[in-house]
Short mmCIF file of C-alpha atoms in Angstrom, two decimals:
data_model
loop_
_atom_site.label_atom_id
_atom_site.label_comp_id
_atom_site.label_asym_id
_atom_site.label_seq_id
_atom_site.Cartn_x
_atom_site.Cartn_y
_atom_site.Cartn_z
CA ASP A 954 147.03 143.34 93.49
CA ALA A 955 146.66 141.40 96.70
CA MET A 956 146.38 143.79 99.58
CA VAL A 957 145.14 144.81 103.00
CA ILE A 958 142.36 147.37 102.93
CA GLN A 959 141.18 149.53 105.80
CA ASN A 960 138.01 151.58 105.92
CA PRO A 961 137.53 154.33 106.58
CA ARG A 962 140.91 156.06 106.34
CA TYR A 963 139.74 158.77 108.73
CA GLN A 964 137.13 158.34 111.41
CA VAL A 965 135.79 160.93 113.82
CA THR A 966 133.74 159.80 116.79
CA GLN A 967 132.42 161.39 119.93
CA PHE A 968 133.63 160.62 123.40
CA GLY A 969 131.84 157.46 124.56
CA LYS A 970 130.18 156.71 121.24
CA PRO A 971 130.96 153.19 119.98
CA VAL A 972 132.93 152.97 116.78
CA THR A 973 133.92 150.11 114.47
CA LEU A 974 136.93 150.03 112.18
CA SER A 975 137.14 147.48 109.41
CA CYS A 976 139.88 145.59 107.65
CA SER A 977 139.78 143.25 104.72
CA GLN A 978 142.46 141.28 102.92
CA THR A 979 142.82 139.58 99.58
CA LEU A 980 146.02 137.74 100.55
CA ASN A 981 144.18 134.75 102.03
CA HIS A 982 146.42 134.92 105.08
CA ASN A 983 145.63 132.97 108.22
CA VAL A 984 146.66 135.64 110.71
CA MET A 985 145.18 139.11 111.14
CA TYR A 986 146.38 141.72 113.61
CA TRP A 987 145.21 145.00 115.05
CA TYR A 988 147.73 147.59 116.21
CA GLN A 989 147.37 150.97 117.84
CA GLN A 990 149.98 153.55 116.92
CA LYS A 991 150.32 156.91 118.60
CA SER A 992 152.42 159.72 117.26
CA SER A 993 156.16 159.03 117.04
CA GLN A 994 155.80 155.57 118.57
CA ALA A 995 156.09 152.01 117.36
CA PRO A 996 152.86 150.13 116.68
CA LYS A 997 151.42 148.46 119.76
CA LEU A 998 149.76 145.10 119.23
CA LEU A 999 146.22 144.94 120.60
CA PHE A 1000 145.28 141.41 119.52
CA HIS A 1001 145.51 138.96 116.68
CA TYR A 1002 143.59 136.09 115.17
CA TYR A 1003 145.26 132.91 114.04
CA ASP A 1004 142.46 131.72 111.81
CA LYS A 1005 139.51 131.83 114.25
CA ASP A 1006 141.66 131.59 117.34
CA PHE A 1007 141.61 134.97 119.14
CA ASN A 1008 144.73 136.10 121.00
CA ASN A 1009 144.44 139.13 123.24
CA GLU A 1010 147.48 141.02 124.52
CA ALA A 1011 147.58 141.18 128.32
CA ASP A 1012 147.55 144.98 128.44
CA THR A 1013 144.81 145.58 125.88
CA PRO A 1014 141.94 147.42 127.59
CA ASP A 1015 138.54 145.70 127.74
CA ASN A 1016 137.19 148.68 125.82
CA PHE A 1017 138.70 147.14 122.69
CA GLN A 1018 137.05 144.14 121.09
CA SER A 1019 137.51 142.36 117.79
CA ARG A 1020 135.57 140.13 115.44
CA ARG A 1021 136.68 138.00 112.54
CA PRO A 1022 133.61 136.65 110.79
CA ASN A 1023 135.58 135.02 107.97
CA THR A 1024 139.12 134.76 106.58
CA SER A 1025 138.92 138.03 104.70
CA PHE A 1026 137.46 140.44 107.24
CA CYS A 1027 138.38 141.60 110.71
CA PHE A 1028 136.78 144.37 112.78
CA LEU A 1029 137.97 146.48 115.68
CA ASP A 1030 135.22 147.68 118.02
CA ILE A 1031 135.90 150.42 120.53
CA ARG A 1032 132.98 150.32 122.92
CA SER A 1033 133.38 153.66 124.65
CA PRO A 1034 136.14 155.72 123.08
CA GLY A 1035 138.05 158.07 125.32
CA LEU A 1036 140.28 160.93 124.30
CA GLY A 1037 143.27 158.70 124.91
CA ASP A 1038 142.09 156.30 122.20
CA ALA A 1039 142.75 158.83 119.47
CA ALA A 1040 145.44 157.18 117.35
CA MET A 1041 146.24 155.49 114.07
CA TYR A 1042 144.86 151.93 113.98
CA LEU A 1043 146.73 149.55 111.75
CA CYS A 1044 145.54 146.20 110.47
CA ALA A 1045 148.09 143.65 109.31
CA THR A 1046 148.15 140.09 108.03
CA SER A 1047 150.69 137.31 107.83
CA PRO A 1048 150.63 133.87 106.22
CA GLY A 1049 150.72 131.95 109.49
CA ASP A 1050 152.69 129.14 107.87
CA ARG A 1051 155.53 129.16 110.47
CA VAL A 1052 157.93 129.90 107.61
CA SER A 1053 157.25 133.47 106.56
CA TYR A 1054 156.84 135.83 109.47
CA GLU A 1055 156.61 139.15 107.67
CA GLN A 1056 153.45 141.11 108.19
CA TYR A 1057 151.60 143.09 105.55
CA PHE A 1058 150.02 146.30 106.72
CA GLY A 1059 147.03 148.25 105.59
CA PRO A 1060 147.15 152.05 105.21
CA GLY A 1061 145.63 152.60 108.64
CA THR A 1062 142.58 154.40 110.01
CA ARG A 1063 143.19 157.68 111.80
CA LEU A 1064 140.71 157.91 114.69
CA THR A 1065 139.83 161.27 116.19
CA VAL A 1066 137.76 161.45 119.40
CA THR A 1067 135.94 164.71 120.06
CA GLY B 476 162.81 137.95 126.25
CA ASN B 477 163.10 139.16 122.70
CA SER B 478 163.83 142.82 122.16
CA VAL B 479 165.06 145.26 119.53
CA THR B 480 167.16 148.32 120.21
CA GLN B 481 167.24 150.91 117.50
CA MET B 482 169.28 154.03 116.99
CA GLU B 483 167.59 157.08 118.47
CA GLY B 484 166.47 159.71 116.01
CA PRO B 485 165.72 161.95 114.47
CA VAL B 486 168.33 161.70 111.73
CA THR B 487 168.73 164.58 109.29
CA LEU B 488 170.86 164.18 106.16
CA SER B 489 171.47 166.01 102.96
CA GLU B 490 170.52 164.41 99.67
CA GLU B 491 173.11 161.88 98.42
CA ALA B 492 174.57 161.35 101.90
CA PHE B 493 175.31 157.89 103.27
CA LEU B 494 172.78 156.48 105.71
CA THR B 495 173.25 154.05 108.56
CA ILE B 496 170.55 153.26 111.09
CA ASN B 497 171.77 150.90 113.80
CA CYS B 498 169.68 148.01 115.06
CA THR B 499 170.65 145.34 117.57
CA TYR B 500 168.52 142.58 118.95
CA THR B 501 168.22 140.19 121.83
CA ALA B 502 166.60 136.86 121.11
CA THR B 503 166.89 133.19 121.83
CA GLY B 504 167.52 131.04 118.81
CA TYR B 505 167.51 132.44 115.32
CA PRO B 506 164.95 135.15 114.69
CA SER B 507 163.91 136.52 111.34
CA LEU B 508 164.81 140.21 111.03
CA PHE B 509 162.98 142.97 109.19
CA TRP B 510 163.13 146.63 108.33
CA TYR B 511 159.83 148.40 107.82
CA VAL B 512 159.33 151.93 106.50
CA GLN B 513 156.43 154.21 107.30
CA TYR B 514 155.78 157.29 105.19
CA PRO B 515 153.73 160.12 106.75
CA GLY B 516 150.09 159.20 107.25
CA GLU B 517 150.51 155.67 105.92
CA GLY B 518 150.85 152.11 107.18
CA LEU B 519 154.10 150.21 107.46
CA GLN B 520 155.71 148.72 104.38
CA LEU B 521 158.18 145.88 104.45
CA LEU B 522 161.48 147.26 103.17
CA LEU B 523 163.70 144.20 103.48
CA LYS B 524 164.22 141.06 105.50
CA ALA B 525 166.74 138.36 106.39
CA THR B 526 166.00 134.97 107.85
CA LYS B 527 169.39 133.52 108.77
CA ALA B 528 172.91 134.55 109.74
CA ASP B 529 174.94 136.34 107.02
CA ASP B 530 171.86 136.85 104.85
CA LYS B 531 171.73 140.26 103.23
CA GLY B 532 168.37 141.82 102.59
CA SER B 533 168.18 144.55 99.96
CA ASN B 534 165.54 146.70 98.33
CA LYS B 535 165.37 150.15 96.70
CA GLY B 536 169.08 150.73 97.37
CA PHE B 537 168.78 149.85 101.07
CA GLU B 538 170.72 146.94 102.52
CA ALA B 539 171.04 145.18 105.86
CA THR B 540 173.09 142.13 106.83
CA TYR B 541 172.09 139.68 109.55
CA ARG B 542 175.12 139.54 111.85
CA LYS B 543 174.71 136.82 114.44
CA GLU B 544 178.06 137.46 116.09
CA THR B 545 177.14 141.06 116.88
CA THR B 546 173.35 140.47 117.01
CA SER B 547 172.89 143.35 114.61
CA PHE B 548 170.91 144.24 111.48
CA HIS B 549 172.00 147.75 110.56
CA LEU B 550 170.23 149.53 107.71
CA GLU B 551 172.41 151.26 105.11
CA LYS B 552 171.96 153.21 101.92
CA GLY B 553 174.75 154.72 99.90
CA SER B 554 172.95 157.79 98.63
CA VAL B 555 169.68 158.94 100.18
CA GLN B 556 167.01 160.91 98.38
CA VAL B 557 164.40 163.35 99.66
CA SER B 558 161.79 160.67 99.00
CA ASP B 559 163.46 158.42 101.61
CA SER B 560 162.24 160.72 104.37
CA ALA B 561 160.17 158.46 106.61
CA VAL B 562 160.23 156.54 109.88
CA TYR B 563 162.16 153.27 109.83
CA PHE B 564 161.39 150.39 112.17
CA CYS B 565 163.59 147.40 112.86
CA ALA B 566 161.71 144.27 113.92
CA LEU B 567 162.21 140.60 114.69
CA ALA B 568 160.09 137.49 114.68
CA TYR B 569 161.08 134.40 116.54
CA GLN B 570 161.01 131.51 114.08
CA GLY B 571 158.88 128.72 115.39
CA GLY B 572 157.39 130.97 118.01
CA SER B 573 154.30 133.15 118.15
CA GLU B 574 153.17 134.99 115.07
CA LYS B 575 154.14 138.34 116.54
CA LEU B 576 156.71 140.97 115.65
CA VAL B 577 158.87 142.79 118.18
CA PHE B 578 159.50 146.34 116.99
CA GLY B 579 162.19 148.84 117.76
CA LYS B 580 161.07 152.34 118.65
CA GLY B 581 161.59 153.70 115.16
CA THR B 582 164.01 156.22 113.67
CA LYS B 583 162.74 159.27 111.86
CA LEU B 584 164.82 160.20 108.84
CA THR B 585 164.60 163.57 107.14
CA VAL B 586 166.52 164.14 103.92
CA ASN B 587 166.98 167.73 102.82
CA PRO B 588 167.56 168.73 99.18
#
């Protein structure tokens, strides 16, 4: 089945130690997104790629970076995690065809910062 | 700008009760509307969608009708089950606009046996 895959499902990192979360998709979608979701809140968009075109949200901290080396993969890098960065990180994709706007989400990576 | 206002939770129901979760939106033009469901510890799953006025989206016994005149997209289910316990998010996408979703704050539903 076509899907969005996130690895790992659970990640523990130390305060200030860089961490990378990964996302892959078999849907061949043009657009890939990274969201941060804290408990009992809606997902907050960090950034998205339309193909190779990177779009950062205005309030996304510089501590968060992203890479998309090819259509299938997208990475979220947190350069110096703080305790406030502990959250669920969700990857999503959408076709990017200006017709279908639904997004398809991965299962998420739960990040713990110690 | 575009926004979604969703019924505050949490909502607690008994099994087989009728469910309504209200959602209203503010948008220019004609957005696409969605309901997503999130089970504990998981990502969001698309539950249903509607892309134009008077469309009815339906899935797994859930329904929502795109009402342009009231700018609403209320989620309903005639008989909820314990397995429906989850958080429900209403969202919109502006057709022809950016590839981003605007989410409501989410409504947590708990169904007791």
